[in-house]
Amino acid sequence: MPQESDSSVFVADEAAMVGFGQQLAQAISGGEVIFLNGDLGMGKTTLSRGVLQGFGHQGSVKSPTYTLVEPYELEALTVFHFDLYRLGDPEELEYLGIRDYFTDQSICLIEWPERGEGILPVADLLLTINVEQRGRRITWQAQTEKGRQLADKLKSCTV
Amino acid sequence: MRVLGIETSCDETGVAIYDSEAGLLGDALYSQVAVHAEYGGVVPELASRDHVRKLLPLVKEVLQQADMQADAIDAVAYTAGPGLIGALMVGASTGRAMALAWGVPAIGVHHMEGHLLAPMLEEHPPAFPFVALLVSGGHTQLVQVDGIGEYTLLGESLDDAAGEAFDKAAKMIGLNYPGGPEVARLAEQGDRSRFRFPRPMTDRPGLDFSFSGLKTFTLNTSNDLRVDGVLAEKDRCDIAAAFEDAVVDTLAIKCRRALQQTGFKQLIIAGGVSANQRLRERLEEMVKKERAALFYARPRFCTDNGAMIAYAGCQRLMAGQSSDLSIQCQPRWPMDTLEPITKG
């Protein structure tokens, strides 16, 4: 992967995390698969909330840890918010009918993607969240052409 | 009326037979020893969400428990949502097909309605109306229940469910996931006055919950105390105690508000977290002050099970409702869109 498609931003608090998610939504064109890496309590679900709000979702964004996936049928497209934390084996994804979720009209946000390795498709964009001081640093890396276009748009993001 | 109930909305596969006259006649969950034996011992983790393989042996088992043949079943109830579409479809298509083959009606049941009505399976059930707190790994909701199908959502978690917060806090202080009951065990030895964790969203009106911030607070507290990456045993116990108190207090404050707001004198609690001893004690104290009463189901009916689906389905079928031959599941299904049943 070319180094130039790596980028990062510092987010100071929860509101900034939501703000980044909203900007990510603006940059998405449709059909993207985005992996969200980061330990417990890093703000993956908060970031996802920002993305969903960016697409006009108004209600709450519940953690999908127990349900594994929460669907959001929005005006323009459908967002599937996955959390594979509880997955015992990647093959369990086949029992969930995972293949049906990845279409050109859907956006898939996937928390704990490493638990689905081997079954999940290649992500367009990898986002990683780490602690930095009392805030968080979000780093992203494009893995496909679609992801590179997305990363380009994110370069100008401000939070 | 004798109803076979099927639950497959998430991890658990549950089947039960409920009789409107005789009560519960049979009840089986996948995790039971007998089913393991059916597969010659250990069932691989891989199959934990594989309802297909578990369902029919469970149906056979409950029929055996009830000492009856399939022709003694008057109707089939299955969970139609909310939940994972793949998981729901297994229960719905199997239940619908069995009902067709047996020439009896079938009905799709709302999973949360099952939980709400689970205390009705006990010897001293509550009477309508009541306030229900559904609190589990996947849900934290306060519901006003005026009758079957007459539900008003009073408040819910905007992010993590209380049980999920318990499990994740457990992981942060070095316990295995899922670790809700383990946190409670450590908390018993903890100093409850050392830390004071926030009671999220209790300083403003309303009945919604938020537990995500409490998770982050737990993470920061434990990170600050780590020496060379290790958390001392005493620190773990004290954090567990402070965390448990914060969750329990928050739930109790909102339950009291819900009772005051509705004017109801009965509170039921359901879901896995309702088994937490500290929560039960705290709520018993609270309802006493409010001159109200607390109800809950036995522990095995607090978590997902077939009995609650059989019971809920039975109530609706007796009121003349049923589902047609199409197999329809709803992964998202707001509870307040349910149809009330005619009283009488």
CSV table of N, CA and C in Angstrom, one decimal, chain B residues 160-287:
chain,number,residue,atom,x,y,z
B,160,ASP,N,-25.0,1.8,24.7
B,160,ASP,CA,-24.8,0.4,25.1
B,160,ASP,C,-25.9,0.0,26.1
B,161,ALA,N,-26.2,-1.3,26.1
B,161,ALA,CA,-27.1,-1.8,27.0
B,161,ALA,C,-26.4,-2.0,28.4
B,162,ALA,N,-27.1,-2.1,29.5
B,162,ALA,CA,-26.5,-2.2,30.8
B,162,ALA,C,-25.7,-3.5,30.9
B,163,GLY,N,-26.2,-4.6,30.4
B,163,GLY,CA,-25.5,-5.8,30.5
B,163,GLY,C,-24.2,-5.8,29.7
B,164,GLU,N,-24.3,-5.1,28.5
B,164,GLU,CA,-23.1,-5.0,27.7
B,164,GLU,C,-22.0,-4.2,28.4
B,165,ALA,N,-22.4,-3.1,29.1
B,165,ALA,CA,-21.5,-2.3,29.9
B,165,ALA,C,-20.8,-3.2,31.0
B,166,PHE,N,-21.6,-4.0,31.6
B,166,PHE,CA,-21.1,-4.9,32.6
B,166,PHE,C,-20.0,-5.8,32.0
B,167,ASP,N,-20.4,-6.4,30.9
B,167,ASP,CA,-19.4,-7.3,30.2
B,167,ASP,C,-18.1,-6.6,29.8
B,168,LYS,N,-18.3,-5.4,29.3
B,168,LYS,CA,-17.1,-4.7,28.8
B,168,LYS,C,-16.2,-4.2,30.0
B,169,ALA,N,-16.9,-3.7,31.0
B,169,ALA,CA,-16.1,-3.3,32.2
B,169,ALA,C,-15.4,-4.5,32.8
B,170,ALA,N,-16.0,-5.7,32.7
B,170,ALA,CA,-15.3,-6.9,33.2
B,170,ALA,C,-14.0,-7.1,32.4
B,171,LYS,N,-14.1,-7.0,31.1
B,171,LYS,CA,-12.9,-7.2,30.3
B,171,LYS,C,-11.8,-6.2,30.6
B,172,MET,N,-12.3,-4.9,30.9
B,172,MET,CA,-11.3,-3.9,31.2
B,172,MET,C,-10.5,-4.1,32.5
B,173,ILE,N,-11.1,-4.8,33.5
B,173,ILE,CA,-10.4,-5.1,34.7
B,173,ILE,C,-9.9,-6.6,34.7
B,174,GLY,N,-9.8,-7.1,33.6
B,174,GLY,CA,-9.1,-8.4,33.4
B,174,GLY,C,-9.9,-9.6,33.6
B,175,LEU,N,-11.3,-9.5,33.5
B,175,LEU,CA,-12.1,-10.7,33.6
B,175,LEU,C,-12.4,-11.2,32.2
B,176,ASN,N,-12.8,-12.4,32.1
B,176,ASN,CA,-13.1,-13.0,30.8
B,176,ASN,C,-14.5,-12.5,30.4
B,177,TYR,N,-14.7,-12.4,29.1
B,177,TYR,CA,-15.9,-11.9,28.5
B,177,TYR,C,-16.8,-13.2,28.2
B,178,PRO,N,-18.1,-13.2,28.4
B,178,PRO,CA,-18.8,-12.2,29.2
B,178,PRO,C,-18.6,-12.3,30.7
B,179,GLY,N,-18.6,-11.2,31.4
B,179,GLY,CA,-18.2,-11.2,32.8
B,179,GLY,C,-19.1,-10.5,33.7
B,180,GLY,N,-20.3,-10.2,33.3
B,180,GLY,CA,-21.3,-9.5,34.2
B,180,GLY,C,-21.3,-10.1,35.6
B,181,PRO,N,-21.6,-11.4,35.7
B,181,PRO,CA,-21.7,-12.0,37.1
B,181,PRO,C,-20.4,-11.9,37.8
B,182,GLU,N,-19.3,-12.0,37.1
B,182,GLU,CA,-17.9,-11.9,37.7
B,182,GLU,C,-17.7,-10.5,38.3
B,183,VAL,N,-18.2,-9.5,37.7
B,183,VAL,CA,-18.0,-8.1,38.2
B,183,VAL,C,-18.8,-8.0,39.5
B,184,ALA,N,-20.0,-8.6,39.6
B,184,ALA,CA,-20.8,-8.6,40.8
B,184,ALA,C,-20.0,-9.4,41.9
B,185,ARG,N,-19.3,-10.4,41.6
B,185,ARG,CA,-18.6,-11.2,42.6
B,185,ARG,C,-17.4,-10.4,43.1
B,186,LEU,N,-16.7,-9.8,42.3
B,186,LEU,CA,-15.5,-8.9,42.7
B,186,LEU,C,-16.1,-7.7,43.5
B,187,ALA,N,-17.2,-7.2,43.1
B,187,ALA,CA,-17.7,-6.0,43.8
B,187,ALA,C,-18.0,-6.3,45.3
B,188,GLU,N,-18.4,-7.5,45.6
B,188,GLU,CA,-18.7,-7.9,47.0
B,188,GLU,C,-17.6,-7.6,47.9
B,189,GLN,N,-16.3,-7.8,47.4
B,189,GLN,CA,-15.1,-7.6,48.2
B,189,GLN,C,-14.6,-6.2,48.1
B,190,GLY,N,-15.3,-5.4,47.2
B,190,GLY,CA,-14.7,-4.0,47.0
B,190,GLY,C,-15.2,-3.0,48.0
B,191,ASP,N,-14.4,-1.9,48.1
B,191,ASP,CA,-14.7,-0.8,48.9
B,191,ASP,C,-15.6,0.2,48.1
B,192,ARG,N,-16.9,0.2,48.5
B,192,ARG,CA,-17.9,1.0,47.7
B,192,ARG,C,-17.8,2.5,47.8
B,193,SER,N,-16.9,2.9,48.8
B,193,SER,CA,-16.8,4.4,48.9
B,193,SER,C,-15.6,5.0,48.3
B,194,ARG,N,-14.7,4.1,47.8
B,194,ARG,CA,-13.4,4.7,47.3
B,194,ARG,C,-13.6,5.5,46.0
B,195,PHE,N,-14.3,5.0,45.0
B,195,PHE,CA,-14.5,5.8,43.8
B,195,PHE,C,-16.0,6.1,43.7
B,196,ARG,N,-16.3,7.2,43.1
B,196,ARG,CA,-17.7,7.5,42.7
B,196,ARG,C,-17.8,7.7,41.2
B,197,PHE,N,-18.4,6.7,40.5
B,197,PHE,CA,-18.6,6.7,39.1
B,197,PHE,C,-19.8,7.5,38.8
B,198,PRO,N,-19.9,8.2,37.6
B,198,PRO,CA,-21.0,9.0,37.2
B,198,PRO,C,-22.3,8.1,37.1
B,199,ARG,N,-23.4,8.7,37.4
B,199,ARG,CA,-24.8,8.1,37.1
B,199,ARG,C,-25.3,8.8,35.9
B,200,PRO,N,-25.0,8.2,34.7
B,200,PRO,CA,-25.3,8.9,33.4
B,200,PRO,C,-26.8,9.3,33.3
B,201,MET,N,-27.0,10.5,32.9
B,201,MET,CA,-28.3,11.0,32.5
B,201,MET,C,-29.3,11.0,33.6
B,202,THR,N,-28.8,11.1,34.9
B,202,THR,CA,-29.8,11.1,36.0
B,202,THR,C,-30.0,12.6,36.5
B,203,ASP,N,-29.1,13.5,36.0
B,203,ASP,CA,-29.2,14.9,36.5
B,203,ASP,C,-30.1,15.7,35.6
B,204,ARG,N,-30.8,15.0,34.7
B,204,ARG,CA,-31.7,15.8,33.8
B,204,ARG,C,-33.0,14.9,33.7
B,205,PRO,N,-34.1,15.6,33.4
B,205,PRO,CA,-35.3,14.8,33.3
B,205,PRO,C,-35.3,13.8,32.2
B,206,GLY,N,-36.2,12.9,32.2
B,206,GLY,CA,-36.3,11.9,31.1
B,206,GLY,C,-35.9,10.5,31.6
B,207,LEU,N,-36.3,9.5,30.8
B,207,LEU,CA,-36.1,8.1,31.2
B,207,LEU,C,-35.2,7.3,30.3
B,208,ASP,N,-34.4,8.1,29.5
B,208,ASP,CA,-33.4,7.4,28.6
B,208,ASP,C,-32.1,7.1,29.4
B,209,PHE,N,-31.4,6.1,28.9
B,209,PHE,CA,-30.1,5.7,29.5
B,209,PHE,C,-29.0,5.9,28.6
B,210,SER,N,-27.8,6.0,29.1
B,210,SER,CA,-26.6,5.9,28.3
B,210,SER,C,-25.5,5.3,29.2
B,211,PHE,N,-24.9,4.2,28.7
B,211,PHE,CA,-23.9,3.5,29.5
B,211,PHE,C,-22.5,3.5,28.8
B,212,SER,N,-22.4,4.1,27.6
B,212,SER,CA,-21.1,4.1,26.9
B,212,SER,C,-20.1,5.0,27.7
B,213,GLY,N,-20.5,6.1,28.2
B,213,GLY,CA,-19.6,7.0,28.9
B,213,GLY,C,-19.0,6.3,30.2
B,214,LEU,N,-19.9,5.5,30.8
B,214,LEU,CA,-19.5,4.8,32.0
B,214,LEU,C,-18.3,3.8,31.7
B,215,LYS,N,-18.5,3.2,30.5
B,215,LYS,CA,-17.4,2.3,30.0
B,215,LYS,C,-16.1,3.0,29.9
B,216,THR,N,-16.1,4.2,29.3
B,216,THR,CA,-14.9,5.0,29.1
B,216,THR,C,-14.4,5.4,30.5
B,217,PHE,N,-15.2,5.8,31.4
B,217,PHE,CA,-14.8,6.2,32.7
B,217,PHE,C,-14.1,5.0,33.4
B,218,THR,N,-14.6,3.8,33.3
B,218,THR,CA,-14.0,2.6,33.9
B,218,THR,C,-12.6,2.4,33.2
B,219,LEU,N,-12.5,2.6,31.9
B,219,LEU,CA,-11.3,2.4,31.2
B,219,LEU,C,-10.2,3.4,31.8
B,220,ASN,N,-10.6,4.7,31.9
B,220,ASN,CA,-9.7,5.7,32.3
B,220,ASN,C,-9.2,5.4,33.8
B,221,THR,N,-10.2,5.1,34.6
B,221,THR,CA,-9.9,4.8,36.0
B,221,THR,C,-8.9,3.7,36.2
B,222,SER,N,-9.2,2.6,35.4
B,222,SER,CA,-8.3,1.4,35.6
B,222,SER,C,-6.9,1.7,35.0
B,223,ASN,N,-6.9,2.5,33.9
B,223,ASN,CA,-5.6,2.8,33.3
B,223,ASN,C,-4.7,3.7,34.2
B,224,ASP,N,-5.4,4.6,34.9
B,224,ASP,CA,-4.7,5.5,35.8
B,224,ASP,C,-4.1,4.7,37.0
B,225,LEU,N,-4.7,3.6,37.4
B,225,LEU,CA,-4.2,2.8,38.5
B,225,LEU,C,-3.2,1.7,38.2
B,226,ARG,N,-3.0,1.4,36.9
B,226,ARG,CA,-2.1,0.3,36.5
B,226,ARG,C,-0.7,0.7,36.8
B,227,VAL,N,0.0,-0.3,37.4
B,227,VAL,CA,1.4,-0.2,37.7
B,227,VAL,C,2.1,-1.2,36.8
B,228,ASP,N,2.9,-0.8,35.9
B,228,ASP,CA,3.6,-1.7,34.9
B,228,ASP,C,2.5,-2.5,34.1
B,229,GLY,N,1.4,-1.8,33.9
B,229,GLY,CA,0.3,-2.5,33.1
B,229,GLY,C,-0.5,-3.5,34.0
B,230,VAL,N,-0.2,-3.6,35.3
B,230,VAL,CA,-1.0,-4.5,36.1
B,230,VAL,C,-1.9,-3.8,37.1
B,231,LEU,N,-3.1,-4.3,37.2
B,231,LEU,CA,-4.1,-3.7,38.1
B,231,LEU,C,-4.1,-4.6,39.4
B,232,ALA,N,-3.9,-4.0,40.5
B,232,ALA,CA,-3.9,-4.7,41.8
B,232,ALA,C,-5.2,-5.3,42.1
B,233,GLU,N,-5.3,-6.4,42.8
B,233,GLU,CA,-6.5,-7.1,43.1
B,233,GLU,C,-7.5,-6.1,43.8
B,234,LYS,N,-7.0,-5.3,44.8
B,234,LYS,CA,-7.9,-4.4,45.5
B,234,LYS,C,-8.5,-3.4,44.6
B,235,ASP,N,-7.7,-2.9,43.7
B,235,ASP,CA,-8.2,-1.9,42.7
B,235,ASP,C,-9.3,-2.5,41.8
B,236,ARG,N,-9.1,-3.7,41.4
B,236,ARG,CA,-10.1,-4.4,40.6
B,236,ARG,C,-11.4,-4.5,41.3
B,237,CYS,N,-11.3,-4.9,42.6
B,237,CYS,CA,-12.5,-5.1,43.4
B,237,CYS,C,-13.2,-3.7,43.6
B,238,ASP,N,-12.4,-2.7,43.9
B,238,ASP,CA,-13.0,-1.4,44.2
B,238,ASP,C,-13.6,-0.8,42.9
B,239,ILE,N,-13.0,-1.0,41.8
B,239,ILE,CA,-13.6,-0.5,40.5
B,239,ILE,C,-14.9,-1.2,40.2
B,240,ALA,N,-14.8,-2.6,40.4
B,240,ALA,CA,-16.0,-3.4,40.2
B,240,ALA,C,-17.2,-2.9,41.0
B,241,ALA,N,-16.9,-2.6,42.3
B,241,ALA,CA,-17.9,-2.1,43.2
B,241,ALA,C,-18.5,-0.8,42.8
B,242,ALA,N,-17.6,0.2,42.4
B,242,ALA,CA,-18.0,1.5,42.0
B,242,ALA,C,-18.8,1.4,40.7
B,243,PHE,N,-18.4,0.5,39.8
B,243,PHE,CA,-19.1,0.4,38.6
B,243,PHE,C,-20.5,-0.2,38.8
B,244,GLU,N,-20.6,-1.3,39.6
B,244,GLU,CA,-21.9,-1.9,39.8
B,244,GLU,C,-22.8,-0.9,40.5
B,245,ASP,N,-22.3,-0.2,41.5
B,245,ASP,CA,-23.2,0.8,42.1
B,245,ASP,C,-23.7,1.8,41.2
B,246,ALA,N,-22.9,2.3,40.3
B,246,ALA,CA,-23.3,3.3,39.3
B,246,ALA,C,-24.4,2.8,38.4
B,247,VAL,N,-24.2,1.6,37.9
B,247,VAL,CA,-25.3,1.0,37.0
B,247,VAL,C,-26.6,0.8,37.8
B,248,VAL,N,-26.4,0.2,39.0
B,248,VAL,CA,-27.6,-0.2,39.8
B,248,VAL,C,-28.4,1.1,40.2
B,249,ASP,N,-27.6,2.1,40.6
B,249,ASP,CA,-28.2,3.3,41.0
B,249,ASP,C,-29.0,4.0,39.9
B,250,THR,N,-28.3,4.0,38.7
B,250,THR,CA,-28.9,4.7,37.6
B,250,THR,C,-30.2,4.0,37.2
B,251,LEU,N,-30.2,2.6,37.2
B,251,LEU,CA,-31.4,1.9,36.8
B,251,LEU,C,-32.5,2.2,37.9
B,252,ALA,N,-32.1,2.2,39.1
B,252,ALA,CA,-33.1,2.4,40.2
B,252,ALA,C,-33.7,3.8,40.1
B,253,ILE,N,-32.9,4.8,39.9
B,253,ILE,CA,-33.4,6.2,39.8
B,253,ILE,C,-34.4,6.3,38.7
B,254,LYS,N,-34.1,5.7,37.5
B,254,LYS,CA,-35.0,5.8,36.4
B,254,LYS,C,-36.3,5.0,36.6
B,255,CYS,N,-36.2,3.8,37.3
B,255,CYS,CA,-37.4,3.0,37.6
B,255,CYS,C,-38.3,3.8,38.5
B,256,ARG,N,-37.7,4.5,39.5
B,256,ARG,CA,-38.5,5.3,40.5
B,256,ARG,C,-39.3,6.4,39.7
B,257,ARG,N,-38.5,7.1,38.8
B,257,ARG,CA,-39.1,8.1,38.0
B,257,ARG,C,-40.3,7.6,37.2
B,258,ALA,N,-40.1,6.4,36.6
B,258,ALA,CA,-41.1,5.8,35.7
B,258,ALA,C,-42.4,5.5,36.5
B,259,LEU,N,-42.2,5.0,37.8
B,259,LEU,CA,-43.3,4.7,38.6
B,259,LEU,C,-44.1,6.0,39.0
B,260,GLN,N,-43.3,7.0,39.3
B,260,GLN,CA,-43.9,8.3,39.7
B,260,GLN,C,-44.6,8.9,38.5
B,261,GLN,N,-44.0,8.8,37.3
B,261,GLN,CA,-44.6,9.4,36.1
B,261,GLN,C,-45.9,8.7,35.7
B,262,THR,N,-45.9,7.4,35.8
B,262,THR,CA,-47.1,6.6,35.4
B,262,THR,C,-48.2,6.5,36.5
B,263,GLY,N,-47.7,6.6,37.8
B,263,GLY,CA,-48.6,6.5,38.9
B,263,GLY,C,-48.9,5.0,39.2
B,264,PHE,N,-48.2,4.1,38.5
B,264,PHE,CA,-48.3,2.6,38.6
B,264,PHE,C,-47.7,2.2,39.9
B,265,LYS,N,-48.1,1.1,40.5
B,265,LYS,CA,-47.6,0.6,41.7
B,265,LYS,C,-46.9,-0.8,41.6
B,266,GLN,N,-46.7,-1.2,40.3
B,266,GLN,CA,-46.0,-2.5,40.1
B,266,GLN,C,-44.9,-2.3,39.1
B,267,LEU,N,-43.8,-2.9,39.5
B,267,LEU,CA,-42.6,-2.8,38.6
B,267,LEU,C,-42.2,-4.3,38.3
B,268,ILE,N,-42.0,-4.6,37.0
B,268,ILE,CA,-41.4,-5.9,36.7
B,268,ILE,C,-40.1,-5.7,36.1
B,269,ILE,N,-39.1,-6.6,36.4
B,269,ILE,CA,-37.8,-6.6,35.8
B,269,ILE,C,-37.6,-7.9,35.1
B,270,ALA,N,-37.0,-7.8,33.9
B,270,ALA,CA,-36.7,-8.9,33.1
B,270,ALA,C,-35.4,-8.7,32.3
B,271,GLY,N,-34.9,-9.8,31.8
B,271,GLY,CA,-33.6,-9.8,31.1
B,271,GLY,C,-32.5,-10.3,32.1
B,272,GLY,N,-31.3,-10.6,31.5
B,272,GLY,CA,-30.2,-11.2,32.2
B,272,GLY,C,-29.7,-10.4,33.4
B,273,VAL,N,-29.7,-9.1,33.3
B,273,VAL,CA,-29.2,-8.2,34.4
B,273,VAL,C,-30.1,-8.2,35.6
B,274,SER,N,-31.4,-8.5,35.3
B,274,SER,CA,-32.4,-8.5,36.4
B,274,SER,C,-32.0,-9.6,37.5
B,275,ALA,N,-31.1,-10.5,37.1
B,275,ALA,CA,-30.7,-11.5,38.1
B,275,ALA,C,-29.6,-10.9,39.1
B,276,ASN,N,-29.1,-9.7,38.8
B,276,ASN,CA,-28.1,-9.1,39.7
B,276,ASN,C,-28.7,-8.8,41.1
B,277,GLN,N,-28.0,-9.4,42.1
B,277,GLN,CA,-28.5,-9.3,43.5
B,277,GLN,C,-28.6,-7.9,44.0
B,278,ARG,N,-27.6,-7.1,43.7
B,278,ARG,CA,-27.5,-5.8,44.2
B,278,ARG,C,-28.7,-4.9,43.6
B,279,LEU,N,-28.9,-5.2,42.3
B,279,LEU,CA,-30.0,-4.5,41.7
B,279,LEU,C,-31.4,-4.8,42.3
B,280,ARG,N,-31.6,-6.1,42.6
B,280,ARG,CA,-32.8,-6.6,43.2
B,280,ARG,C,-33.0,-5.9,44.6
B,281,GLU,N,-31.9,-5.9,45.4
B,281,GLU,CA,-32.0,-5.3,46.7
B,281,GLU,C,-32.3,-3.8,46.6
B,282,ARG,N,-31.6,-3.2,45.7
B,282,ARG,CA,-31.8,-1.7,45.6
B,282,ARG,C,-33.2,-1.4,45.1
B,283,LEU,N,-33.8,-2.2,44.2
B,283,LEU,CA,-35.1,-2.0,43.7
B,283,LEU,C,-36.2,-2.3,44.8
B,284,GLU,N,-35.9,-3.4,45.6
B,284,GLU,CA,-36.8,-3.7,46.7
B,284,GLU,C,-37.0,-2.5,47.6
B,285,GLU,N,-35.8,-1.9,48.0
B,285,GLU,CA,-35.8,-0.7,48.8
B,285,GLU,C,-36.7,0.4,48.2
B,286,MET,N,-36.4,0.6,46.9
B,286,MET,CA,-37.0,1.7,46.2
B,286,MET,C,-38.6,1.5,46.2
B,287,VAL,N,-39.0,0.3,45.8
B,287,VAL,CA,-40.5,0.1,45.6
B,287,VAL,C,-41.2,0.2,47.0
